[in-house]
PDB file of C-alpha atoms (C1' of nucleotides) in Angstrom:
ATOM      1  CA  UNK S   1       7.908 167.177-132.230  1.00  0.00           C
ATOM      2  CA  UNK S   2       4.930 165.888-133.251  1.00  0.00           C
ATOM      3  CA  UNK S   3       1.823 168.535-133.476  1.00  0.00           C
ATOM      4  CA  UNK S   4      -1.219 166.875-132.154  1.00  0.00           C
ATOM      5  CA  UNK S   5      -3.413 170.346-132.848  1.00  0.00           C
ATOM      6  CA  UNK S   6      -3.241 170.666-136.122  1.00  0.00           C
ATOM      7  CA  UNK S   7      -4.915 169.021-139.323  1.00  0.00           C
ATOM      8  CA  UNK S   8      -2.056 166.839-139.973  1.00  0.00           C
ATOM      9  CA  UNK S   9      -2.109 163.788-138.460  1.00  0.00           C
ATOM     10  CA  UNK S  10       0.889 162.464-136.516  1.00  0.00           C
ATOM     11  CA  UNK S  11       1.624 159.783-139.051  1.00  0.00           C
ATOM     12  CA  UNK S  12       1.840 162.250-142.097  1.00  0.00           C
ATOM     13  CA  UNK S  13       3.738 164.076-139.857  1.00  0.00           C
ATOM     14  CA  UNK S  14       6.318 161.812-139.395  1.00  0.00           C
ATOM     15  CA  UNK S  15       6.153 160.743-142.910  1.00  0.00           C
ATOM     16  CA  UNK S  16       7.246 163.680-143.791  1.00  0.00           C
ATOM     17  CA  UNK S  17      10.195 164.211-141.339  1.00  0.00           C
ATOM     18  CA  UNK S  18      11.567 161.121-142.340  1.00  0.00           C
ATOM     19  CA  UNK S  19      11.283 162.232-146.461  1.00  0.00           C
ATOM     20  CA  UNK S  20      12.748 165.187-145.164  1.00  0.00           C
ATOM     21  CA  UNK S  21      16.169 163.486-143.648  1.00  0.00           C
ATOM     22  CA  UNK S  22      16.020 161.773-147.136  1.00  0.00           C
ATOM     23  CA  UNK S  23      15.584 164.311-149.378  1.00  0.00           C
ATOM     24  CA  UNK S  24      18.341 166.149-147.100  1.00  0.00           C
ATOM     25  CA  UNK S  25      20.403 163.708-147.249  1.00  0.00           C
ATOM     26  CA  UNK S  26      20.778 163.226-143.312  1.00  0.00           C
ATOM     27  CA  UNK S  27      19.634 159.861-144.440  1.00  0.00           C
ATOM     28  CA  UNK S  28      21.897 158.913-147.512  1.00  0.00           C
ATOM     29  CA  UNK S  29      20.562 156.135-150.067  1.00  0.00           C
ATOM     30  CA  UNK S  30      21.499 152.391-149.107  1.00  0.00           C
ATOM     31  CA  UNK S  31      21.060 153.435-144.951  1.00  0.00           C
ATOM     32  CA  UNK S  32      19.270 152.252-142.685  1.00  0.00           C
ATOM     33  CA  UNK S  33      16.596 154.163-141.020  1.00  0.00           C
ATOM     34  CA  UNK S  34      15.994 154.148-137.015  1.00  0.00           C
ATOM     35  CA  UNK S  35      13.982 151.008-136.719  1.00  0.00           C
ATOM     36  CA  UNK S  36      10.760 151.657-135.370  1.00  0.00           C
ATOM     37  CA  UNK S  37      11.087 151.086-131.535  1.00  0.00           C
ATOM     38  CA  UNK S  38      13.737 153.666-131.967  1.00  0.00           C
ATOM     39  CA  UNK S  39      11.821 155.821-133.516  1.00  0.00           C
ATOM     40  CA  UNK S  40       8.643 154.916-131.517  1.00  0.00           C
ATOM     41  CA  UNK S  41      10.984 156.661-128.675  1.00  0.00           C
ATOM     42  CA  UNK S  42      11.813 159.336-130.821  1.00  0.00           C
ATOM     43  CA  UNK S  43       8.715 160.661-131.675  1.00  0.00           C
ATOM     44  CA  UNK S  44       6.700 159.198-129.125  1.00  0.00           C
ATOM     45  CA  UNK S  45       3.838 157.579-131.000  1.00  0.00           C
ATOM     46  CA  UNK S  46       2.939 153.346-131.119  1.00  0.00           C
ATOM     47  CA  UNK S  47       4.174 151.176-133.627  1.00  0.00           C
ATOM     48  CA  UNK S  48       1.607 150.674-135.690  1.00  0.00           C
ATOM     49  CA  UNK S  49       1.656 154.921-136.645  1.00  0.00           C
ATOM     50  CA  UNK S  50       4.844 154.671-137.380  1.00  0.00           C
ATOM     51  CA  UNK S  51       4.195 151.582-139.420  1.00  0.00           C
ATOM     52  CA  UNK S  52       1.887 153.727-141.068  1.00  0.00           C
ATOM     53  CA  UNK S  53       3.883 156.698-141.970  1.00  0.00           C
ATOM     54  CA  UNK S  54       6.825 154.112-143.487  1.00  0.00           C
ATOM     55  CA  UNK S  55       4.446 152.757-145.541  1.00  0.00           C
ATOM     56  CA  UNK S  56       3.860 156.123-146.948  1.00  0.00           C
ATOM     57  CA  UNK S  57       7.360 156.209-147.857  1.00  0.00           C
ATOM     58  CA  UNK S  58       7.369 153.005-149.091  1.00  0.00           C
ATOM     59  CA  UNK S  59       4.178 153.887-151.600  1.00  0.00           C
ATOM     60  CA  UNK S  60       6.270 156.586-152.667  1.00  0.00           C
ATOM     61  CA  UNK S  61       9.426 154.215-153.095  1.00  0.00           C
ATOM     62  CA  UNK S  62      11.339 155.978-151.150  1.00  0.00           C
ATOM     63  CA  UNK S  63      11.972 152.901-148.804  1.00  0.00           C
ATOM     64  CA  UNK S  64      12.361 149.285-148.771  1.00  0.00           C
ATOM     65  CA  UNK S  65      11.566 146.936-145.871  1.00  0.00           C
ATOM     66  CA  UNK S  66      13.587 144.148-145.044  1.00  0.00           C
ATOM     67  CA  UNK S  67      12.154 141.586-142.293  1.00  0.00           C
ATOM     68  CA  UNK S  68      14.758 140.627-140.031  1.00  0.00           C
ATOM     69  CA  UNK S  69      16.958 143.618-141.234  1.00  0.00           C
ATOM     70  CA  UNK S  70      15.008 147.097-141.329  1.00  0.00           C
ATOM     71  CA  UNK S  71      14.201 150.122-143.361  1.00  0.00           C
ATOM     72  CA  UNK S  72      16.446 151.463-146.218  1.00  0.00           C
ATOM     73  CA  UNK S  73      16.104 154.019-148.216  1.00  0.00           C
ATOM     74  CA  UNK S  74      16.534 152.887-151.822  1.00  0.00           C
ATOM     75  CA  UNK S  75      19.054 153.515-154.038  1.00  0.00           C
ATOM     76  CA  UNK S  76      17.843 153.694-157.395  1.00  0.00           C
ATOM     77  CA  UNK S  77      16.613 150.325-158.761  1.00  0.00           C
ATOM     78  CA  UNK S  78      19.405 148.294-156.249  1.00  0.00           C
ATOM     79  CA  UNK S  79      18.239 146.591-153.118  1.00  0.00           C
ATOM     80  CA  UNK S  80      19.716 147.181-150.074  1.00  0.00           C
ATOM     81  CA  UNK S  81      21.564 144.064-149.716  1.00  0.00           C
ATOM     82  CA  UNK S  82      23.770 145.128-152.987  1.00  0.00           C
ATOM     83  CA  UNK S  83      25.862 147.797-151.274  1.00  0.00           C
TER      84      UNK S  83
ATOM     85  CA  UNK N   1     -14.708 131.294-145.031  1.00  0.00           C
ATOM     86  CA  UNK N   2     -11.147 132.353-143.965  1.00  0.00           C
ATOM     87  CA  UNK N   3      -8.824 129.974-144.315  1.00  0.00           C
ATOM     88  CA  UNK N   4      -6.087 130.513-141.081  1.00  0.00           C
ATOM     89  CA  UNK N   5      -3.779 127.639-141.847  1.00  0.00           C
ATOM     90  CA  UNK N   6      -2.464 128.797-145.275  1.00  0.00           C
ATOM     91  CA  UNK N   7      -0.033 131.257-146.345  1.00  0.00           C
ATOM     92  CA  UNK N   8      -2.468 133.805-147.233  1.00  0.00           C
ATOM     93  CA  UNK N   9      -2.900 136.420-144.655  1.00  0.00           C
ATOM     94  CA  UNK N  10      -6.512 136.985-144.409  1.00  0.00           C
ATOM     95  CA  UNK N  11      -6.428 140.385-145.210  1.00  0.00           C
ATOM     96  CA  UNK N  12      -5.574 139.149-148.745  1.00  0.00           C
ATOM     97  CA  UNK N  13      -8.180 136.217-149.044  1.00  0.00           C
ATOM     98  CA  UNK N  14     -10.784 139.494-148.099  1.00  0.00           C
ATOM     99  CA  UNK N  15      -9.396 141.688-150.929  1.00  0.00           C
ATOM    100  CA  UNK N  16      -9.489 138.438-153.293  1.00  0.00           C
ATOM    101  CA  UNK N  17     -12.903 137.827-152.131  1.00  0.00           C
ATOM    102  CA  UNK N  18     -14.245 141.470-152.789  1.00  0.00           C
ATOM    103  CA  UNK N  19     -12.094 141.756-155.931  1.00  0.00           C
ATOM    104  CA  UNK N  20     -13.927 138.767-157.176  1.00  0.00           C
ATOM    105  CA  UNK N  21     -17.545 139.996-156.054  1.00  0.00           C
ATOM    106  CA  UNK N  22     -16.331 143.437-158.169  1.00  0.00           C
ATOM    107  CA  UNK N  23     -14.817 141.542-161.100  1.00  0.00           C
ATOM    108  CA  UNK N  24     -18.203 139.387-161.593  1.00  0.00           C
ATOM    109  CA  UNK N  25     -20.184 142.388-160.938  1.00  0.00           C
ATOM    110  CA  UNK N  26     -21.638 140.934-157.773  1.00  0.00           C
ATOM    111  CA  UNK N  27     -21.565 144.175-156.463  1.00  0.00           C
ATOM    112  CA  UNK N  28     -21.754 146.857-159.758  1.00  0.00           C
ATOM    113  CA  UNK N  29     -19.608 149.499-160.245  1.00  0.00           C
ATOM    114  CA  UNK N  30     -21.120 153.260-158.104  1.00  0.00           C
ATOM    115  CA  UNK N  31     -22.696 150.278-155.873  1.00  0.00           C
ATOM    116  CA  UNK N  32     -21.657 150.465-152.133  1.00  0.00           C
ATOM    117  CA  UNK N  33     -19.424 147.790-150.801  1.00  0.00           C
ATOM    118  CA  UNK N  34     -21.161 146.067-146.886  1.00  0.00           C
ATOM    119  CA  UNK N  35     -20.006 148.700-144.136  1.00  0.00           C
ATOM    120  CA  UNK N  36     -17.067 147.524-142.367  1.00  0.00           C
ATOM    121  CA  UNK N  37     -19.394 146.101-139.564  1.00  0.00           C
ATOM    122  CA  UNK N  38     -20.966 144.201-141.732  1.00  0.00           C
ATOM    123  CA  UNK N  39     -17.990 142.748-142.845  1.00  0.00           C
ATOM    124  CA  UNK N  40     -16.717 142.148-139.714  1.00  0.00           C
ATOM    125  CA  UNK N  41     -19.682 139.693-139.296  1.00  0.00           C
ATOM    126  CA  UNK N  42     -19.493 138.094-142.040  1.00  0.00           C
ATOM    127  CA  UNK N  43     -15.702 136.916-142.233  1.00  0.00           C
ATOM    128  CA  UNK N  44     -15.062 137.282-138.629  1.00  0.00           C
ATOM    129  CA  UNK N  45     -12.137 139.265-138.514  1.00  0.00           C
ATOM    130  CA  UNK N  46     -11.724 142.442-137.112  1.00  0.00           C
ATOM    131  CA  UNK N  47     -11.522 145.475-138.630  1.00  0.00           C
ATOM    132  CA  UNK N  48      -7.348 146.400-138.743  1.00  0.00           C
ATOM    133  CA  UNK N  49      -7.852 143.315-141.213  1.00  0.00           C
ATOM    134  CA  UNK N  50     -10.365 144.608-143.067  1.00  0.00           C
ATOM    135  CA  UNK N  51      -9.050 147.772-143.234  1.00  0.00           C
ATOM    136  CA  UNK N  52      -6.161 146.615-144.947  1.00  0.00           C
ATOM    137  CA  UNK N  53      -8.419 144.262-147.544  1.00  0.00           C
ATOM    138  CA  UNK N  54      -9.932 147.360-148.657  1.00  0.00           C
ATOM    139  CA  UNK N  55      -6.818 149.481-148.659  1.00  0.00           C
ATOM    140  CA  UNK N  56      -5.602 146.729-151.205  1.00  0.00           C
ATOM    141  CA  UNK N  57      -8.342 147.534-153.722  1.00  0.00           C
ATOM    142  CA  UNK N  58      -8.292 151.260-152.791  1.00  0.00           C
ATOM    143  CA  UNK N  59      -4.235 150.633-153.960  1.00  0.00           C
ATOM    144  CA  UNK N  60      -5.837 149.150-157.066  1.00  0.00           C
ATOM    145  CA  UNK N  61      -8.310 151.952-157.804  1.00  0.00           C
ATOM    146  CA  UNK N  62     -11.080 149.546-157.696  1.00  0.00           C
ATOM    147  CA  UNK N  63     -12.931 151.334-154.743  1.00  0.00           C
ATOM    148  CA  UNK N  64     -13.233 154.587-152.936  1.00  0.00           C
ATOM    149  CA  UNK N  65     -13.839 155.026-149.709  1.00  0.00           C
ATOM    150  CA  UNK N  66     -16.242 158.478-148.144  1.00  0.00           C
ATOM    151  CA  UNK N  67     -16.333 158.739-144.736  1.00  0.00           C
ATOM    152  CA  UNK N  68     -19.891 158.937-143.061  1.00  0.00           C
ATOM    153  CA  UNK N  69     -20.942 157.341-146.518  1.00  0.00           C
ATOM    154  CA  UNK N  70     -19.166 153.611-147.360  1.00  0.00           C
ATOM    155  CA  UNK N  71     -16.944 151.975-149.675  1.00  0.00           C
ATOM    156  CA  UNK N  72     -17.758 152.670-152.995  1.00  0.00           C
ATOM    157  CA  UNK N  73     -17.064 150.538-156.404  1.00  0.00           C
ATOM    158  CA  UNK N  74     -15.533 153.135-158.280  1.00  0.00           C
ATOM    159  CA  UNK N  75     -17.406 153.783-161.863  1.00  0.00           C
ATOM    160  CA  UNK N  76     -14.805 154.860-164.208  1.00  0.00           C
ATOM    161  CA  UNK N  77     -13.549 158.345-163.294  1.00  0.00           C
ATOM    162  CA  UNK N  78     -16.152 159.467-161.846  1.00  0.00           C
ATOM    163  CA  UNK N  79     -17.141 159.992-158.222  1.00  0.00           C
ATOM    164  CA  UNK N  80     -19.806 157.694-156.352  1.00  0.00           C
ATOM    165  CA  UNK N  81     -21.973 161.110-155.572  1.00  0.00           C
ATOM    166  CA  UNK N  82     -22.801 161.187-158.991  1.00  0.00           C
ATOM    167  CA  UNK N  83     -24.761 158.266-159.468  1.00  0.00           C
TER     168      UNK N  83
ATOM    169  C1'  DT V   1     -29.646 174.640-135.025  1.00  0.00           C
ATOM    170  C1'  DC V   2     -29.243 170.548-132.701  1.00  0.00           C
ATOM    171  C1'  DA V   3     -28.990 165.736-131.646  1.00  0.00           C
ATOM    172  C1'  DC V   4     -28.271 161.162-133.131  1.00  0.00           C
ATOM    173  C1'  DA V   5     -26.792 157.043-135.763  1.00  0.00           C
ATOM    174  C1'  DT V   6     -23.757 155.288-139.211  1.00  0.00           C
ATOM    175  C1'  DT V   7     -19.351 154.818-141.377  1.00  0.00           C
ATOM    176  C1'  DT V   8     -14.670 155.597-142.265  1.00  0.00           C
ATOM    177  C1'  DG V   9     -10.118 157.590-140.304  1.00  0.00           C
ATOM    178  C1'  DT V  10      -6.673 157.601-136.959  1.00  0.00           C
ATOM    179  C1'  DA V  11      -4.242 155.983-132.884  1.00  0.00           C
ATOM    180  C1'  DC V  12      -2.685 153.021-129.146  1.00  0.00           C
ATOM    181  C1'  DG V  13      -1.621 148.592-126.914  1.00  0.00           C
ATOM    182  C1'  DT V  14      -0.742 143.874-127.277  1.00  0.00           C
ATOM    183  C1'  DA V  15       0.280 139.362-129.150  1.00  0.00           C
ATOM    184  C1'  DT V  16       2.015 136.098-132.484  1.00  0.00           C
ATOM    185  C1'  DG V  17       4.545 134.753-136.642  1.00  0.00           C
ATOM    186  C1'  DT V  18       8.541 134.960-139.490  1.00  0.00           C
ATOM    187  C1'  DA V  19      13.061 136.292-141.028  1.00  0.00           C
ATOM    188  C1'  DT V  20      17.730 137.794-140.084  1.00  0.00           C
ATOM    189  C1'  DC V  21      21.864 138.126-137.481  1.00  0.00           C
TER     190       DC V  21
ATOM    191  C1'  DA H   1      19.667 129.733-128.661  1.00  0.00           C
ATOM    192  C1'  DG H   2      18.884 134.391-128.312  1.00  0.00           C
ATOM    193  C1'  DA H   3      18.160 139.205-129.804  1.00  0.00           C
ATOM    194  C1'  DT H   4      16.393 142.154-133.216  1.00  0.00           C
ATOM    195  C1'  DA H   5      13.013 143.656-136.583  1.00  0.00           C
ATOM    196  C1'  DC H   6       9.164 143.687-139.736  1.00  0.00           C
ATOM    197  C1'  DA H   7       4.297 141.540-140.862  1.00  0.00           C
ATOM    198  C1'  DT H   8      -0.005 140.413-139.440  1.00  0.00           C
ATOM    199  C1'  DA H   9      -3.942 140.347-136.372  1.00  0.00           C
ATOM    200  C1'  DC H  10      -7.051 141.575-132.621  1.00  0.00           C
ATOM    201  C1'  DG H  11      -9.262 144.741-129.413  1.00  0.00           C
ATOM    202  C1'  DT H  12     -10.363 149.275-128.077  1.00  0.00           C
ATOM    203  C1'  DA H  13     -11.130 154.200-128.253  1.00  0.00           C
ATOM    204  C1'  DC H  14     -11.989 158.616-130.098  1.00  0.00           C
ATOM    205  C1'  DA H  15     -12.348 161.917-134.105  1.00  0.00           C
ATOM    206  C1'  DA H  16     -14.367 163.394-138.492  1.00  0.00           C
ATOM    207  C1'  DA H  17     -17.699 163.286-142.135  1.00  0.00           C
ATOM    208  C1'  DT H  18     -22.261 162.247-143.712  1.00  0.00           C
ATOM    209  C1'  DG H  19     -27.152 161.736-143.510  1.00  0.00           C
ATOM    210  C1'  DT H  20     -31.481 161.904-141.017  1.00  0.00           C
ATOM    211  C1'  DG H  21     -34.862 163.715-137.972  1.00  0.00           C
TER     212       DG H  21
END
DNA sequence: TCACATTTGTACGTATGTATC
DNA sequence: AGATACATACGTACAAATGTG
Protein backbone atom coordinates (compact mmCIF):
# COMPACT_ATOMS: atom_id res chain seq x y z
CA UNK A 1 0.00 0.00 0.00
CA UNK A 2 2.42 2.23 0.84
CA UNK A 3 5.37 2.81 -1.94
CA UNK A 4 8.62 3.02 -0.17
CA UNK A 5 10.57 3.51 -3.81
CA UNK A 6 9.33 6.35 -4.92
CA UNK A 7 9.78 10.23 -4.21
CA UNK A 8 6.80 10.42 -2.11
CA UNK A 9 7.25 9.83 1.22
CA UNK A 10 5.03 7.40 3.14
CA UNK A 11 3.40 10.13 5.14
CA UNK A 12 2.27 12.22 2.01
CA UNK A 13 1.29 9.09 0.90
CA UNK A 14 -1.07 8.39 3.34
CA UNK A 15 -2.12 11.91 3.50
CA UNK A 16 -3.34 11.61 0.50
CA UNK A 17 -5.29 8.28 0.74
CA UNK A 18 -7.02 9.51 3.56
CA UNK A 19 -8.08 13.07 1.45
CA UNK A 20 -8.93 10.67 -1.01
CA UNK A 21 -11.71 8.58 1.19
CA UNK A 22 -12.79 12.24 1.98
CA UNK A 23 -13.04 13.79 -1.05
CA UNK A 24 -14.82 10.34 -2.13
CA UNK A 25 -16.89 10.41 0.31
CA UNK A 26 -15.95 6.82 1.76
CA UNK A 27 -15.36 9.07 4.68
CA UNK A 28 -18.55 11.35 4.96
CA UNK A 29 -18.23 14.81 6.95
CA UNK A 30 -18.92 14.57 10.86
CA UNK A 31 -17.09 10.67 10.85
CA UNK A 32 -14.69 9.49 12.46
CA UNK A 33 -11.55 8.38 10.88
CA UNK A 34 -9.65 4.94 11.85
CA UNK A 35 -7.76 6.12 14.86
CA UNK A 36 -4.26 5.79 14.39
CA UNK A 37 -3.31 2.34 15.91
CA UNK A 38 -5.86 1.21 13.45
CA UNK A 39 -4.50 2.72 10.88
CA UNK A 40 -0.87 2.17 12.08
CA UNK A 41 -2.07 -1.62 11.21
CA UNK A 42 -3.48 -0.61 8.14
CA UNK A 43 -0.80 0.86 6.48
CA UNK A 44 1.90 -0.43 8.42
CA UNK A 45 3.92 2.62 9.38
CA UNK A 46 4.59 4.09 13.40
CA UNK A 47 2.51 6.50 14.94
CA UNK A 48 4.23 9.36 14.78
CA UNK A 49 4.01 9.15 10.44
CA UNK A 50 0.75 8.83 10.67
CA UNK A 51 0.58 11.67 13.12
CA UNK A 52 2.28 13.39 10.52
CA UNK A 53 0.20 12.81 7.53
CA UNK A 54 -3.17 13.87 9.81
CA UNK A 55 -1.66 16.86 10.49
CA UNK A 56 -1.46 17.50 6.85
CA UNK A 57 -5.06 17.15 6.73
CA UNK A 58 -5.58 19.07 9.52
CA UNK A 59 -3.38 22.18 7.88
CA UNK A 60 -5.62 21.79 5.12
CA UNK A 61 -8.81 21.73 7.47
CA UNK A 62 -9.91 18.88 6.35
CA UNK A 63 -9.83 17.31 9.94
CA UNK A 64 -10.31 18.06 13.47
CA UNK A 65 -8.67 16.27 16.41
CA UNK A 66 -10.39 15.54 19.42
CA UNK A 67 -8.21 14.15 22.50
CA UNK A 68 -9.95 11.47 24.13
CA UNK A 69 -12.32 11.09 21.05
CA UNK A 70 -10.40 10.95 17.56
CA UNK A 71 -10.21 12.31 14.09
CA UNK A 72 -13.23 13.84 12.20
CA UNK A 73 -13.49 15.13 9.22
CA UNK A 74 -15.13 18.55 9.45
CA UNK A 75 -18.22 19.58 8.42
CA UNK A 76 -18.19 22.99 7.36
CA UNK A 77 -17.60 25.48 10.22
CA UNK A 78 -19.47 22.78 12.95
CA UNK A 79 -17.38 20.74 15.31
CA UNK A 80 -17.74 17.34 15.57
CA UNK A 81 -19.47 17.18 18.77
CA UNK A 82 -22.60 19.16 17.05
CA UNK A 83 -23.91 16.24 15.00
CA UNK B 1 15.84 28.09 30.38
CA UNK B 2 12.88 25.68 29.80
CA UNK B 3 10.49 25.83 32.14
CA UNK B 4 9.00 21.84 32.56
CA UNK B 5 6.48 22.50 35.27
CA UNK B 6 4.14 24.89 33.38
CA UNK B 7 1.57 24.45 30.86
CA UNK B 8 3.66 25.43 28.05
CA UNK B 9 5.01 22.57 26.13
CA UNK B 10 8.52 23.40 25.45
CA UNK B 11 8.28 23.25 21.97
CA UNK B 12 6.26 26.49 22.34
CA UNK B 13 8.52 28.36 24.97
CA UNK B 14 11.40 27.54 21.89
CA UNK B 15 9.22 29.11 19.14
CA UNK B 16 8.41 32.10 21.70
CA UNK B 17 12.00 32.33 22.40
CA UNK B 18 13.16 32.46 18.64
CA UNK B 19 10.10 34.54 17.70
CA UNK B 20 11.31 37.02 20.19
CA UNK B 21 15.14 36.89 19.09
CA UNK B 22 13.41 37.55 15.30
CA UNK B 23 10.94 40.19 16.49
CA UNK B 24 13.89 42.30 18.28
CA UNK B 25 16.08 41.61 15.43
CA UNK B 26 18.45 39.57 17.54
CA UNK B 27 18.93 37.54 14.73
CA UNK B 28 18.10 39.93 11.31
CA UNK B 29 16.01 39.01 8.75
CA UNK B 30 18.27 36.62 5.56
CA UNK B 31 20.40 35.85 8.91
CA UNK B 32 20.67 32.06 9.71
CA UNK B 33 18.92 30.78 12.74
CA UNK B 34 21.80 28.22 15.28
CA UNK B 35 21.72 24.68 13.48
CA UNK B 36 19.50 22.39 15.21
CA UNK B 37 22.58 20.96 17.15
CA UNK B 38 23.27 23.93 18.37
CA UNK B 39 20.05 24.32 19.66
CA UNK B 40 19.87 21.21 21.08
CA UNK B 41 22.72 22.42 23.40
CA UNK B 42 21.57 25.25 24.28
CA UNK B 43 17.90 24.47 25.57
CA UNK B 44 18.51 20.89 26.14
CA UNK B 45 15.86 19.32 24.41
CA UNK B 46 16.04 17.11 21.70
CA UNK B 47 15.45 17.67 18.40
CA UNK B 48 11.51 16.16 17.70
CA UNK B 49 11.06 19.35 20.05
CA UNK B 50 12.85 21.54 18.21
CA UNK B 51 11.66 20.47 15.17
CA UNK B 52 8.33 21.36 16.02
CA UNK B 53 9.52 25.06 17.54
CA UNK B 54 10.68 25.80 14.19
CA UNK B 55 7.81 24.24 12.30
CA UNK B 56 5.72 26.85 14.40
CA UNK B 57 7.50 29.84 12.85
CA UNK B 58 7.88 28.05 9.48
CA UNK B 59 3.65 27.93 10.01
CA UNK B 60 4.08 31.65 10.59
CA UNK B 61 6.26 32.44 7.57
CA UNK B 62 8.82 33.86 9.78
CA UNK B 63 11.61 31.34 8.68
CA UNK B 64 12.61 28.98 5.96
CA UNK B 65 14.27 26.13 6.30
CA UNK B 66 17.17 24.64 3.22
CA UNK B 67 18.40 21.50 3.81
CA UNK B 68 22.31 21.10 3.84
CA UNK B 69 22.10 25.00 4.48
CA UNK B 70 20.02 26.11 7.97
CA UNK B 71 17.10 27.89 9.10
CA UNK B 72 16.79 31.01 7.57
CA UNK B 73 14.92 34.41 8.83
CA UNK B 74 12.94 34.96 5.93
CA UNK B 75 13.54 38.68 4.32
CA UNK B 76 10.34 39.69 2.84
CA UNK B 77 9.58 37.57 -0.25
CA UNK B 78 12.55 36.83 -1.11
CA UNK B 79 14.71 33.73 -0.78
CA UNK B 80 17.77 33.48 1.77
CA UNK B 81 20.18 32.63 -1.46
CA UNK B 82 19.83 36.00 -2.42
CA UNK B 83 21.42 37.81 0.19
C1' DT C 1 34.71 13.09 -9.88
C1' DC C 2 34.97 11.86 -5.33
C1' DA C 3 34.92 12.02 -0.40
C1' DC C 4 33.59 14.28 3.70
C1' DA C 5 31.18 17.21 7.11
C1' DT C 6 27.11 19.79 8.12
C1' DT C 7 22.23 20.42 8.27
C1' DT C 8 17.55 19.49 7.54
C1' DG C 9 13.98 15.70 6.34
C1' DT C 10 11.84 11.52 7.33
C1' DA C 11 10.85 7.41 10.03
C1' DC C 12 10.53 4.23 13.90
C1' DG C 13 10.12 2.96 18.80
C1' DT C 14 9.01 4.18 23.32
C1' DA C 15 7.27 6.67 27.27
C1' DT C 16 4.42 9.95 29.70
C1' DG C 17 0.61 13.23 30.11
C1' DT C 18 -4.10 14.45 29.42
C1' DA C 19 -8.83 14.03 27.99
C1' DT C 20 -12.86 11.25 27.01
C1' DC C 21 -15.88 7.43 27.55
C1' DA D 1 -11.16 2.23 37.73
C1' DG D 2 -10.15 1.00 33.27
C1' DA D 3 -9.80 1.40 28.20
C1' DT D 4 -9.17 4.35 24.42
C1' DA D 5 -7.05 8.15 21.95
C1' DC D 6 -4.47 12.29 20.94
C1' DA D 7 -0.34 15.46 22.49
C1' DT D 8 4.15 15.87 23.70
C1' DA D 9 8.88 14.39 24.32
C1' DC D 10 13.10 11.70 23.89
C1' DG D 11 16.36 8.72 21.50
C1' DT D 12 18.00 6.73 17.39
C1' DA D 13 18.83 5.92 12.54
C1' DC D 14 19.17 6.77 7.77
C1' DA D 15 18.29 9.71 3.56
C1' DA D 16 18.78 14.01 0.95
C1' DA D 17 20.70 18.45 -0.02
C1' DT D 18 24.44 21.65 0.35
C1' DG D 19 29.10 23.21 0.64
C1' DT D 20 34.02 22.33 0.87
C1' DG D 21 38.28 20.22 -0.31
Amino acid sequence: MIDREGPVPPYRQIANALRERIASGAIPPGRRIPSLIELEAEFGVARDTLRKAVRVLKDEGLVETVTGMGIYVVQRESSPSES
